[in-house]
Coordinates of N, CA and C and ligand atoms in Angstrom, one line a residue:
M201 N 0.8 -1.2 0.0 CA 0.0 0.0 0.0 C 0.9 1.2 0.0
T202 N 0.6 2.1 -0.9 CA 1.2 3.4 -0.9 C 0.5 4.4 -1.9
I203 N 1.0 5.6 -1.9 CA 0.3 6.6 -2.7 C 1.3 7.3 -3.6
D204 N 1.0 7.3 -4.9 CA 1.9 8.1 -5.8 C 1.3 9.5 -5.7
S205 N 2.1 10.4 -5.1 CA 1.7 11.8 -4.8 C 1.7 12.7 -6.0
H206 N 2.2 12.2 -7.1 CA 2.4 13.1 -8.3 C 2.5 12.4 -9.6
A207 N 1.4 12.4 -10.4 CA 1.4 11.8 -11.7 C 0.5 12.6 -12.6
H208 N 0.8 12.6 -13.9 CA 0.1 13.4 -14.9 C -0.7 12.4 -15.7
L209 N -1.8 11.9 -15.1 CA -2.6 10.9 -15.9 C -3.4 11.5 -17.0
G210 N -3.5 12.9 -17.0 CA -4.3 13.5 -18.1 C -3.5 13.7 -19.4
M211 N -2.2 13.4 -19.3 CA -1.4 13.7 -20.5 C -1.6 12.6 -21.6
D212 N -1.4 13.1 -22.8 CA -1.6 12.3 -24.0 C -0.9 10.9 -23.9
A213 N 0.2 10.9 -23.2 CA 1.0 9.6 -23.1 C 0.1 8.5 -22.6
F214 N -1.0 8.8 -21.9 CA -1.8 7.8 -21.2 C -3.2 7.6 -22.0
D215 N -3.4 8.4 -23.0 CA -4.7 8.3 -23.7 C -5.1 6.9 -24.2
A216 N -4.0 6.2 -24.6 CA -4.3 4.9 -25.3 C -4.6 3.8 -24.2
D217 N -4.0 3.9 -23.1 CA -4.1 2.8 -22.1 C -4.3 3.2 -20.7
R218 N -5.0 4.3 -20.4 CA -5.1 4.8 -19.1 C -5.7 3.8 -18.1
D219 N -6.7 3.1 -18.6 CA -7.4 2.0 -17.8 C -6.4 1.0 -17.3
E220 N -5.6 0.5 -18.2 CA -4.6 -0.5 -17.9 C -3.6 0.0 -16.9
V221 N -3.1 1.2 -17.1 CA -2.1 1.9 -16.2 C -2.7 1.9 -14.8
I222 N -3.9 2.3 -14.7 CA -4.5 2.4 -13.3 C -4.7 1.0 -12.7
T223 N -5.1 0.1 -13.5 CA -5.3 -1.3 -13.0 C -3.9 -1.8 -12.5
R224 N -2.9 -1.6 -13.3 CA -1.5 -2.0 -12.9 C -1.1 -1.4 -11.5
A225 N -1.5 -0.1 -11.4 CA -1.2 0.6 -10.1 C -1.9 -0.1 -8.9
E226 N -3.1 -0.4 -9.1 CA -3.9 -1.1 -8.1 C -3.3 -2.5 -7.8
E227 N -2.9 -3.2 -8.8 CA -2.3 -4.5 -8.6 C -0.9 -4.4 -7.9
A228 N -0.3 -3.3 -8.1 CA 1.0 -3.1 -7.4 C 0.8 -2.7 -6.0
G229 N -0.4 -2.5 -5.6 CA -0.7 -2.2 -4.2 C -1.0 -0.7 -3.9
L230 N -1.1 0.1 -4.9 CA -1.3 1.6 -4.6 C -2.7 1.8 -4.2
T231 N -2.9 2.7 -3.2 CA -4.2 3.0 -2.7 C -4.6 4.4 -3.1
G232 N -3.7 5.1 -3.7 CA -4.0 6.5 -4.2 C -3.0 7.0 -5.2
I233 N -3.5 7.8 -6.2 CA -2.7 8.5 -7.1 C -3.3 9.9 -7.2
I234 N -2.4 10.9 -7.0 CA -2.8 12.3 -7.2 C -2.5 12.6 -8.7
T235 N -3.5 12.9 -9.5 CA -3.2 13.4 -10.8 C -3.1 14.9 -10.8
I236 N -2.1 15.4 -11.4 CA -1.7 16.8 -11.3 C -2.0 17.7 -12.5
G237 N -2.7 18.8 -12.3 CA -3.0 19.7 -13.4 C -1.8 20.6 -13.7
V238 N -1.6 20.8 -15.0 CA -0.6 21.8 -15.5 C -1.1 23.0 -16.2
T239 N -2.4 22.9 -16.6 CA -3.1 24.1 -17.2 C -4.5 24.0 -16.7
V240 N -5.3 25.0 -17.0 CA -6.7 25.0 -16.5 C -7.4 23.8 -17.2
S241 N -7.3 23.6 -18.5 CA -8.0 22.5 -19.1 C -7.5 21.1 -18.7
D242 N -6.2 21.0 -18.5 CA -5.6 19.8 -18.0 C -6.1 19.5 -16.6
S243 N -6.3 20.5 -15.8 CA -6.9 20.3 -14.5 C -8.3 19.7 -14.6
E244 N -9.0 20.3 -15.5 CA -10.4 19.8 -15.7 C -10.4 18.4 -16.1
K245 N -9.5 18.0 -17.0 CA -9.4 16.6 -17.5 C -9.0 15.7 -16.3
G246 N -8.1 16.2 -15.5 CA -7.8 15.4 -14.3 C -8.9 15.1 -13.4
I247 N -9.8 16.1 -13.2 CA -11.0 15.9 -12.3 C -11.9 14.9 -12.9
G248 N -12.0 14.9 -14.3 CA -12.8 13.9 -15.0 C -12.3 12.5 -14.7
I249 N -11.0 12.3 -14.8 CA -10.3 11.0 -14.6 C -10.6 10.6 -13.1
A250 N -10.4 11.5 -12.2 CA -10.6 11.2 -10.8 C -12.0 10.7 -10.5
G251 N -13.0 11.2 -11.3 CA -14.3 10.8 -11.1 C -14.6 9.4 -11.6
L252 N -13.7 8.9 -12.4 CA -13.9 7.5 -12.9 C -13.2 6.4 -12.1
Y253 N -12.3 6.8 -11.3 CA -11.5 5.8 -10.5 C -11.4 6.1 -9.1
D254 N -11.8 5.1 -8.2 CA -11.7 5.3 -6.8 C -10.4 5.9 -6.3
I255 N -9.3 5.3 -6.8 CA -8.0 5.6 -6.2 C -7.4 6.9 -6.7
V256 N -8.0 7.5 -7.7 CA -7.4 8.8 -8.3 C -8.1 10.0 -7.7
Y257 N -7.2 10.9 -7.3 CA -7.6 12.3 -6.8 C -6.9 13.3 -7.7
A258 N -7.4 14.5 -7.6 CA -6.9 15.5 -8.6 C -6.4 16.8 -7.9
S259 N -5.4 17.5 -8.5 CA -5.0 18.8 -8.1 C -5.3 19.8 -9.3
V260 N -5.5 21.0 -9.0 CA -5.7 22.0 -10.0 C -4.7 23.2 -9.9
G261 N -4.2 23.5 -11.1 CA -3.2 24.6 -11.0 C -2.6 24.8 -12.4
V262 N -1.7 25.8 -12.5 CA -1.0 26.1 -13.7 C 0.5 26.1 -13.5
H263 N 1.1 25.2 -14.2 CA 2.6 25.0 -14.1 C 3.3 26.2 -14.6
P264 N 4.5 26.5 -14.0 CA 5.3 27.7 -14.4 C 5.6 27.7 -15.9
H265 N 5.7 26.6 -16.5 CA 5.9 26.6 -18.0 C 4.8 27.2 -18.7
E266 N 3.6 27.1 -18.2 CA 2.4 27.5 -18.9 C 1.8 28.8 -18.5
V267 N 2.3 29.4 -17.4 CA 1.7 30.7 -16.9 C 1.8 31.8 -17.9
K268 N 2.7 31.7 -18.9 CA 2.8 32.8 -19.9 C 1.5 32.9 -20.7
D269 N 0.8 31.8 -20.8 CA -0.4 31.8 -21.7 C -1.7 32.0 -20.9
L270 N -1.6 32.3 -19.7 CA -2.8 32.3 -18.8 C -3.9 33.3 -19.3
E271 N -5.1 32.8 -19.4 CA -6.2 33.7 -19.9 C -6.8 34.5 -18.8
Q272 N -7.5 35.5 -19.2 CA -8.2 36.4 -18.2 C -9.0 35.7 -17.2
D273 N -9.7 34.7 -17.6 CA -10.7 34.1 -16.6 C -10.1 32.9 -15.9
A274 N -8.8 32.7 -16.0 CA -8.2 31.5 -15.5 C -8.4 31.3 -14.0
Y275 N -8.3 32.4 -13.2 CA -8.5 32.2 -11.8 C -9.9 31.9 -11.4
E276 N -10.9 32.5 -12.1 CA -12.3 32.2 -11.9 C -12.5 30.7 -12.1
R277 N -12.0 30.2 -13.3 CA -12.2 28.8 -13.6 C -11.5 27.9 -12.6
L278 N -10.3 28.3 -12.1 CA -9.5 27.5 -11.2 C -10.3 27.4 -9.8
R279 N -10.9 28.5 -9.5 CA -11.7 28.6 -8.2 C -12.9 27.6 -8.3
I280 N -13.5 27.6 -9.4 CA -14.7 26.7 -9.6 C -14.2 25.2 -9.5
L281 N -13.1 24.9 -10.3 CA -12.6 23.6 -10.4 C -12.1 23.1 -9.0
A282 N -11.5 24.0 -8.2 CA -10.9 23.6 -6.9 C -12.0 23.1 -6.0
R283 N -13.3 23.5 -6.2 CA -14.3 23.1 -5.3 C -15.0 21.8 -5.7
Q284 N -14.5 21.2 -6.8 CA -15.1 19.9 -7.3 C -14.7 18.8 -6.4
K285 N -15.5 17.7 -6.4 CA -15.2 16.5 -5.7 C -13.9 15.9 -6.1
K286 N -13.2 15.4 -5.1 CA -11.9 14.7 -5.2 C -10.7 15.7 -5.6
V287 N -10.9 17.0 -5.6 CA -9.8 17.9 -5.7 C -9.2 18.1 -4.3
V288 N -7.9 17.8 -4.2 CA -7.2 17.8 -2.9 C -6.1 18.8 -2.8
A289 N -5.8 19.5 -3.8 CA -4.6 20.5 -3.7 C -4.7 21.5 -4.9
V290 N -3.9 22.5 -4.7 CA -3.6 23.5 -5.8 C -2.2 23.1 -6.3
G291 N -2.0 22.8 -7.6 CA -0.7 22.5 -8.1 C -0.9 21.9 -9.5
E292 N 0.2 21.8 -10.3 CA 1.5 22.2 -9.7 C 1.8 23.6 -10.1
I293 N 2.3 24.3 -9.1 CA 2.6 25.7 -9.3 C 4.1 25.9 -8.8
G294 N 4.7 27.0 -9.3 CA 6.0 27.2 -8.8 C 6.9 28.0 -9.7
L295 N 8.2 27.7 -9.7 CA 9.2 28.4 -10.5 C 10.1 27.4 -11.2
D296 N 10.4 27.8 -12.4 CA 11.4 26.9 -13.2 C 12.3 27.8 -14.0
F297 N 13.5 28.0 -13.4 CA 14.6 28.8 -14.0 C 15.5 28.0 -14.9
Y298 N 15.2 26.7 -15.0 CA 16.1 25.8 -15.8 C 15.6 26.0 -17.3
Y299 N 14.3 25.8 -17.5 CA 13.8 26.0 -18.9 C 13.4 27.4 -19.1
E300 N 12.9 28.0 -18.1 CA 12.4 29.4 -18.2 C 11.5 29.6 -19.4
H301 N 10.5 28.7 -19.6 CA 9.5 28.8 -20.7 C 8.6 30.0 -20.5
S302 N 8.4 30.5 -19.3 CA 7.7 31.7 -19.0 C 8.7 32.7 -18.4
P303 N 8.6 34.0 -18.7 CA 9.5 35.0 -18.1 C 9.4 34.9 -16.6
R304 N 10.5 35.2 -16.0 CA 10.6 35.1 -14.5 C 9.5 35.9 -13.8
A305 N 9.3 37.2 -14.3 CA 8.4 38.1 -13.6 C 7.0 37.5 -13.7
V306 N 6.7 36.8 -14.8 CA 5.3 36.2 -15.0 C 5.2 35.0 -14.0
Q307 N 6.3 34.2 -13.9 CA 6.3 33.1 -13.0 C 6.1 33.6 -11.6
F308 N 6.8 34.6 -11.2 CA 6.6 35.1 -9.8 C 5.2 35.5 -9.5
R309 N 4.6 36.2 -10.4 CA 3.3 36.8 -10.2 C 2.2 35.6 -10.0
H310 N 2.4 34.6 -10.9 CA 1.3 33.6 -10.9 C 1.6 32.5 -9.8
F311 N 2.9 32.4 -9.4 CA 3.2 31.6 -8.2 C 2.5 32.2 -7.0
A312 N 2.8 33.5 -6.8 CA 2.2 34.2 -5.7 C 0.7 34.1 -5.7
D313 N 0.1 34.4 -6.8 CA -1.4 34.4 -6.9 C -2.0 33.1 -6.6
Q314 N -1.3 32.0 -7.1 CA -1.9 30.7 -6.9 C -1.6 30.2 -5.4
L315 N -0.5 30.6 -4.8 CA -0.3 30.3 -3.4 C -1.4 31.0 -2.6
D316 N -1.8 32.2 -3.0 CA -2.8 32.9 -2.2 C -4.2 32.3 -2.5
L317 N -4.4 31.8 -3.7 CA -5.6 31.0 -3.9 C -5.7 29.8 -3.0
A318 N -4.6 29.1 -2.8 CA -4.6 27.9 -1.9 C -4.9 28.4 -0.5
V319 N -4.3 29.5 -0.1 CA -4.6 30.0 1.3 C -6.1 30.3 1.4
E320 N -6.6 30.9 0.4 CA -8.1 31.3 0.4 C -9.0 30.1 0.5
L321 N -8.6 29.0 -0.3 CA -9.4 27.8 -0.3 C -9.1 26.8 0.8
G322 N -8.1 27.1 1.5 CA -7.7 26.1 2.6 C -7.1 24.8 2.0
L323 N -6.5 24.8 0.8 CA -6.0 23.6 0.2 C -4.5 23.6 0.3
P324 N -3.8 22.4 0.4 CA -2.4 22.4 0.3 C -1.9 22.6 -1.1
V325 N -0.6 23.0 -1.2 CA -0.1 23.2 -2.5 C 1.0 22.2 -3.0
I326 N 1.1 22.0 -4.3 CA 2.1 21.1 -4.8 C 3.0 22.0 -5.6
V327 N 4.3 22.1 -5.2 CA 5.2 23.1 -5.7 C 6.3 22.5 -6.6
H328 N 6.4 23.1 -7.7 CA 7.5 22.8 -8.7 C 8.6 23.8 -8.5
D329 N 9.8 23.3 -8.2 CA 11.0 24.2 -8.0 C 12.1 23.6 -8.8
R330 N 12.5 24.2 -9.9 CA 13.7 23.7 -10.7 C 14.7 24.9 -10.8
E331 N 15.8 24.7 -10.1 CA 16.8 25.7 -10.1 C 16.3 27.1 -9.6
A332 N 15.4 27.1 -8.7 CA 14.9 28.3 -8.1 C 14.7 28.1 -6.6
H333 N 15.6 27.5 -5.9 CA 15.4 27.1 -4.5 C 15.2 28.3 -3.6
R334 N 16.1 29.3 -3.8 CA 16.1 30.4 -2.9 C 14.8 31.2 -3.0
E335 N 14.4 31.4 -4.2 CA 13.2 32.2 -4.5 C 11.9 31.4 -4.0
T336 N 12.0 30.1 -4.2 CA 10.8 29.3 -3.8 C 10.7 29.4 -2.3
L337 N 11.8 29.3 -1.6 CA 11.7 29.3 -0.1 C 11.2 30.7 0.4
E338 N 11.6 31.7 -0.4 CA 11.1 33.1 0.0 C 9.6 33.2 -0.2
F339 N 9.1 32.7 -1.3 CA 7.6 32.8 -1.5 C 6.9 32.0 -0.4
L340 N 7.4 30.8 -0.1 CA 6.7 30.0 0.9 C 6.9 30.6 2.3
G341 N 8.1 31.1 2.6 CA 8.4 31.6 3.9 C 7.5 32.8 4.3
Y342 N 7.2 33.6 3.3 CA 6.3 34.7 3.4 C 4.9 34.4 3.9
R343 N 4.5 33.1 3.6 CA 3.2 32.6 3.9 C 3.2 31.6 5.0
K344 N 4.4 31.5 5.7 CA 4.6 30.5 6.7 C 3.4 30.5 7.8
G345 N 2.9 29.3 8.1 CA 1.9 29.2 9.1 C 0.5 29.3 8.5
R346 N 0.4 29.7 7.2 CA -0.9 29.8 6.6 C -1.1 28.8 5.5
L347 N 0.0 28.0 5.2 CA 0.0 27.2 4.0 C 0.7 25.9 4.3
R348 N 0.2 24.8 3.8 CA 0.9 23.5 3.9 C 1.1 23.0 2.4
G349 N 2.0 22.0 2.3 CA 2.2 21.5 0.9 C 3.4 20.6 0.8
V350 N 3.7 20.4 -0.5 CA 4.8 19.5 -0.8 C 5.7 20.1 -1.9
I351 N 7.0 20.0 -1.7 CA 7.9 20.4 -2.8 C 8.1 19.1 -3.6
H352 N 7.5 19.1 -4.8 CA 7.5 17.9 -5.6 C 8.8 17.7 -6.3
C353 N 9.1 16.4 -6.6 CA 10.4 16.0 -7.2 C 11.5 16.8 -6.6
F354 N 11.7 16.7 -5.3 CA 12.6 17.5 -4.6 C 14.0 17.4 -5.2
S355 N 14.7 18.6 -5.4 CA 16.0 18.6 -6.0 C 17.0 19.4 -5.2
G356 N 16.6 19.8 -4.0 CA 17.5 20.6 -3.1 C 18.4 19.7 -2.3
D357 N 19.1 20.3 -1.4 CA 20.0 19.5 -0.5 C 19.3 19.3 0.9
L358 N 20.0 18.6 1.7 CA 19.4 18.2 3.0 C 19.0 19.4 3.8
Q359 N 19.8 20.5 3.8 CA 19.6 21.7 4.5 C 18.3 22.3 4.0
M360 N 18.1 22.4 2.7 CA 16.8 22.9 2.2 C 15.6 22.1 2.6
A361 N 15.8 20.8 2.6 CA 14.7 19.9 2.9 C 14.2 20.2 4.4
K362 N 15.2 20.4 5.2 CA 14.9 20.8 6.6 C 14.2 22.1 6.7
K363 N 14.6 23.1 5.9 CA 13.9 24.4 5.9 C 12.5 24.2 5.5
C364 N 12.2 23.4 4.5 CA 10.9 23.2 4.0 C 10.0 22.6 5.1
V365 N 10.6 21.6 5.9 CA 9.8 21.0 7.0 C 9.5 22.0 8.1
D366 N 10.5 22.9 8.3 CA 10.3 24.0 9.3 C 9.1 24.9 8.9
M367 N 8.9 25.0 7.6 CA 7.8 25.8 7.2 C 6.5 25.1 7.1
G368 N 6.5 23.8 7.6 CA 5.2 23.1 7.5 C 5.0 22.3 6.2
F369 N 6.1 22.2 5.5 CA 6.0 21.4 4.2 C 6.6 20.0 4.3
V370 N 6.3 19.2 3.4 CA 7.0 17.9 3.2 C 7.7 18.0 1.9
V371 N 8.7 17.1 1.6 CA 9.3 17.0 0.3 C 8.9 15.7 -0.3
S372 N 8.9 15.6 -1.7 CA 8.5 14.4 -2.3 C 9.7 13.9 -3.2
I373 N 10.0 12.6 -3.0 CA 11.1 12.0 -3.6 C 10.6 11.2 -4.8
A374 N 11.3 11.5 -6.0 CA 10.9 10.8 -7.2 C 11.9 9.8 -7.7
G375 N 11.7 9.3 -8.9 CA 12.5 8.3 -9.5 C 14.0 8.5 -9.5
P376 N 14.5 9.8 -9.7 CA 15.9 10.0 -9.8 C 16.7 9.5 -8.5
V377 N 16.0 9.2 -7.4 CA 16.7 8.7 -6.3 C 17.3 7.3 -6.6
T378 N 16.8 6.7 -7.6 CA 17.3 5.4 -8.0 C 18.5 5.5 -9.0
Y379 N 18.9 6.7 -9.4 CA 20.0 6.9 -10.4 C 21.3 7.0 -9.6
K380 N 22.3 6.4 -10.1 CA 23.6 6.4 -9.5 C 24.1 7.7 -9.0
K381 N 24.0 8.7 -9.9 CA 24.6 10.0 -9.6 C 23.8 10.9 -8.7
S382 N 22.6 10.5 -8.3 CA 21.8 11.4 -7.4 C 22.2 11.3 -5.9
E383 N 23.5 11.6 -5.7 CA 24.0 11.4 -4.3 C 23.3 12.4 -3.3
E384 N 23.1 13.6 -3.7 CA 22.5 14.6 -2.8 C 21.1 14.1 -2.4
L385 N 20.3 13.7 -3.4 CA 18.9 13.3 -3.2 C 18.9 12.0 -2.3
Q386 N 19.9 11.1 -2.5 CA 20.0 9.9 -1.7 C 20.2 10.3 -0.3
K387 N 21.0 11.3 -0.1 CA 21.3 11.7 1.3 C 20.0 12.2 1.9
V388 N 19.2 13.0 1.2 CA 17.9 13.5 1.7 C 17.1 12.3 2.0
A389 N 17.0 11.3 1.1 CA 16.1 10.1 1.3 C 16.6 9.3 2.5
R390 N 17.9 9.3 2.8 CA 18.4 8.6 3.9 C 18.2 9.3 5.3
E391 N 18.3 10.6 5.3 CA 18.4 11.4 6.5 C 17.1 11.9 7.0
M392 N 16.1 12.2 6.1 CA 14.9 12.9 6.6 C 14.0 12.0 7.4
P393 N 13.5 12.5 8.5 CA 12.6 11.6 9.2 C 11.4 11.1 8.4
L394 N 11.0 9.9 8.7 CA 10.0 9.2 7.9 C 8.7 10.0 7.7
E395 N 8.4 10.8 8.7 CA 7.1 11.5 8.6 C 7.2 12.8 7.8
T396 N 8.4 13.0 7.1 CA 8.5 14.3 6.4 C 8.6 14.2 4.9
F397 N 8.4 13.1 4.4 CA 8.4 13.0 2.9 C 7.4 12.1 2.3
L398 N 7.1 12.4 1.0 CA 6.2 11.6 0.2 C 7.0 10.9 -0.9
I399 N 6.4 10.0 -1.7 CA 7.1 9.5 -2.9 C 6.1 9.7 -4.1
E400 N 6.7 9.8 -5.3 CA 6.0 10.1 -6.5 C 6.7 9.5 -7.7
T401 N 5.9 9.5 -8.8 CA 6.5 9.1 -10.0 C 6.8 10.3 -11.0
D402 N 5.9 11.3 -10.9 CA 5.9 12.4 -12.0 C 5.6 11.7 -13.3
S403 N 4.9 10.6 -13.4 CA 4.6 10.0 -14.6 C 3.9 11.0 -15.6
P404 N 4.2 10.9 -16.9 CA 5.0 9.9 -17.6 C 6.5 10.1 -17.6
Y405 N 7.0 11.1 -16.8 CA 8.4 11.5 -16.9 C 9.2 10.7 -15.8
L406 N 10.5 10.8 -15.9 CA 11.4 10.4 -14.8 C 11.3 9.0 -14.2
S407 N 11.2 8.0 -15.1 CA 11.1 6.6 -14.6 C 12.3 6.3 -13.8
P408 N 12.0 5.5 -12.7 CA 13.1 5.0 -11.9 C 13.8 3.9 -12.6
E409 N 15.0 3.6 -12.2 CA 15.7 2.4 -12.7 C 14.8 1.2 -12.3
P410 N 14.7 0.1 -13.1 CA 15.4 -0.1 -14.3 C 14.6 0.3 -15.6
W411 N 13.7 1.3 -15.4 CA 12.9 1.7 -16.6 C 13.3 3.1 -17.1
R412 N 14.4 3.6 -16.6 CA 14.9 4.9 -17.0 C 14.9 5.1 -18.5
G413 N 14.3 6.2 -18.9 CA 14.2 6.5 -20.3 C 12.9 6.0 -21.0
K414 N 12.2 5.1 -20.3 CA 10.9 4.7 -20.8 C 9.8 5.5 -20.2
R415 N 8.5 5.3 -20.7 CA 7.4 6.0 -20.1 C 7.2 5.5 -18.6
N416 N 7.0 6.5 -17.7 CA 6.8 6.1 -16.3 C 5.3 5.9 -16.1
E417 N 5.0 5.2 -15.1 CA 3.6 5.0 -14.6 C 3.5 4.8 -13.1
P418 N 2.4 5.1 -12.5 CA 2.3 5.1 -11.1 C 2.8 3.8 -10.4
A419 N 2.6 2.6 -11.0 CA 3.0 1.4 -10.4 C 4.5 1.4 -10.1
Y420 N 5.2 2.1 -10.8 CA 6.7 2.1 -10.6 C 7.1 2.8 -9.4
V421 N 6.2 3.5 -8.7 CA 6.6 4.2 -7.4 C 7.1 3.2 -6.4
I422 N 6.7 2.0 -6.5 CA 7.2 0.9 -5.6 C 8.7 0.8 -5.7
Q423 N 9.3 1.0 -6.9 CA 10.7 0.9 -7.1 C 11.4 2.0 -6.3
T424 N 10.8 3.2 -6.3 CA 11.4 4.3 -5.5 C 11.3 4.0 -4.0
A425 N 10.2 3.5 -3.6 CA 10.1 3.1 -2.1 C 11.2 2.1 -1.8
R426 N 11.4 1.2 -2.7 CA 12.4 0.1 -2.4 C 13.8 0.7 -2.3
R427 N 14.1 1.6 -3.2 CA 15.5 2.2 -3.1 C 15.6 3.1 -1.9
I428 N 14.6 3.8 -1.5 CA 14.7 4.6 -0.2 C 14.9 3.7 1.0
A429 N 14.2 2.6 1.0 CA 14.3 1.6 2.1 C 15.7 1.1 2.2
E430 N 16.2 0.8 1.0 CA 17.6 0.2 0.9 C 18.6 1.2 1.5
L431 N 18.4 2.5 1.1 CA 19.3 3.6 1.6 C 19.2 3.7 3.1
R432 N 18.0 3.5 3.7 CA 17.8 3.7 5.1 C 18.0 2.4 5.9
G433 N 18.2 1.3 5.2 CA 18.3 0.0 5.9 C 17.1 -0.4 6.6
I434 N 15.9 -0.1 6.0 CA 14.6 -0.6 6.6 C 13.9 -1.3 5.5
K435 N 12.7 -1.8 5.9 CA 11.9 -2.6 4.9 C 11.1 -1.6 4.0
A436 N 11.0 -2.0 2.7 CA 10.2 -1.2 1.7 C 8.8 -1.0 2.2
K437 N 8.2 -2.0 2.8 CA 6.8 -1.9 3.3 C 6.7 -0.7 4.3
D438 N 7.7 -0.4 5.1 CA 7.7 0.7 6.1 C 7.7 2.0 5.4
V439 N 8.5 2.1 4.3 CA 8.5 3.3 3.5 C 7.1 3.5 2.8
E440 N 6.6 2.5 2.3 CA 5.3 2.6 1.6 C 4.2 3.0 2.6
I441 N 4.2 2.4 3.8 CA 3.2 2.8 4.8 C 3.3 4.2 5.3
A442 N 4.5 4.6 5.6 CA 4.8 5.9 6.1 C 4.4 7.0 5.1
T443 N 4.8 6.8 3.8 CA 4.5 7.8 2.8 C 3.0 7.8 2.5
E444 N 2.3 6.7 2.7 CA 0.9 6.7 2.5 C 0.2 7.5 3.5
I445 N 0.6 7.3 4.8 CA 0.0 8.1 5.9 C 0.3 9.6 5.7
N446 N 1.6 9.9 5.3 CA 1.9 11.3 5.1 C 1.1 12.0 4.0
A447 N 0.9 11.2 2.9 CA 0.0 11.8 1.9 C -1.4 11.9 2.3
R448 N -1.9 11.0 3.1 CA -3.3 11.1 3.6 C -3.4 12.3 4.5
N449 N -2.4 12.5 5.3 CA -2.5 13.6 6.2 C -2.5 15.0 5.5
L450 N -1.5 15.1 4.5 CA -1.4 16.3 3.8 C -2.6 16.7 3.0
F451 N -3.1 15.7 2.2 CA -4.2 15.9 1.3 C -5.6 15.6 1.9
G452 N -5.6 15.2 3.1 CA -6.9 14.9 3.8 C -7.7 13.8 3.1
L453 N -7.0 12.7 2.7 CA -7.7 11.6 2.0 C -8.4 10.7 2.9
Ligands
NI227 NI1 4.8 17.3 -12.6

């Protein structure tokens, strides 16, 4: 039993076999998958998928890559979508200075506005941070005590992970923890207390070993749990159970 805290089941990559993908996740022992919105219409699609499957929940939000194209009525639509059944978070939202598909100033504005939307709605946030650690911490720190959430696909160091926890956040560990060169992330996975992290696939991206380079899917999150358990010298089951409880607590499942 465990929960994939971050998958993009709405993406085209799953259009042909979404049913089978979700069945395989159930067979692998998953009890939950959060499907993550990256645009307003993708968020809407995710809610539709969540309506079809017991184990699927949805988040609504606009990814930093996409905020440059945000339409006038986007926030109105997000507010309506966020109140739908099975919506458990606002995300993914954040900052991406690696690709910088949207200008930084636009990313800042919509990260702040969507964080405030989450505060207003009383929902946790799912945060994307790629090469924008300092700025991400500043935006979250400013709202400390009013906001909970997760830094998804965590790519900071141990010190940053501890700062996130101090602000009431958890971090989420994805497939790269299984890659040989991810030493910093392995350190985070080894050292952070069991109650402070989630696991995720970020499907269809970032497959763990031994499927690196292929399409990722929620069932593969078990491989990530296994690797974290190995690093900590504990049983994979215990990582699965702890991260399930952590996800249930954060998202109110
Ligand atoms: Ni994602």
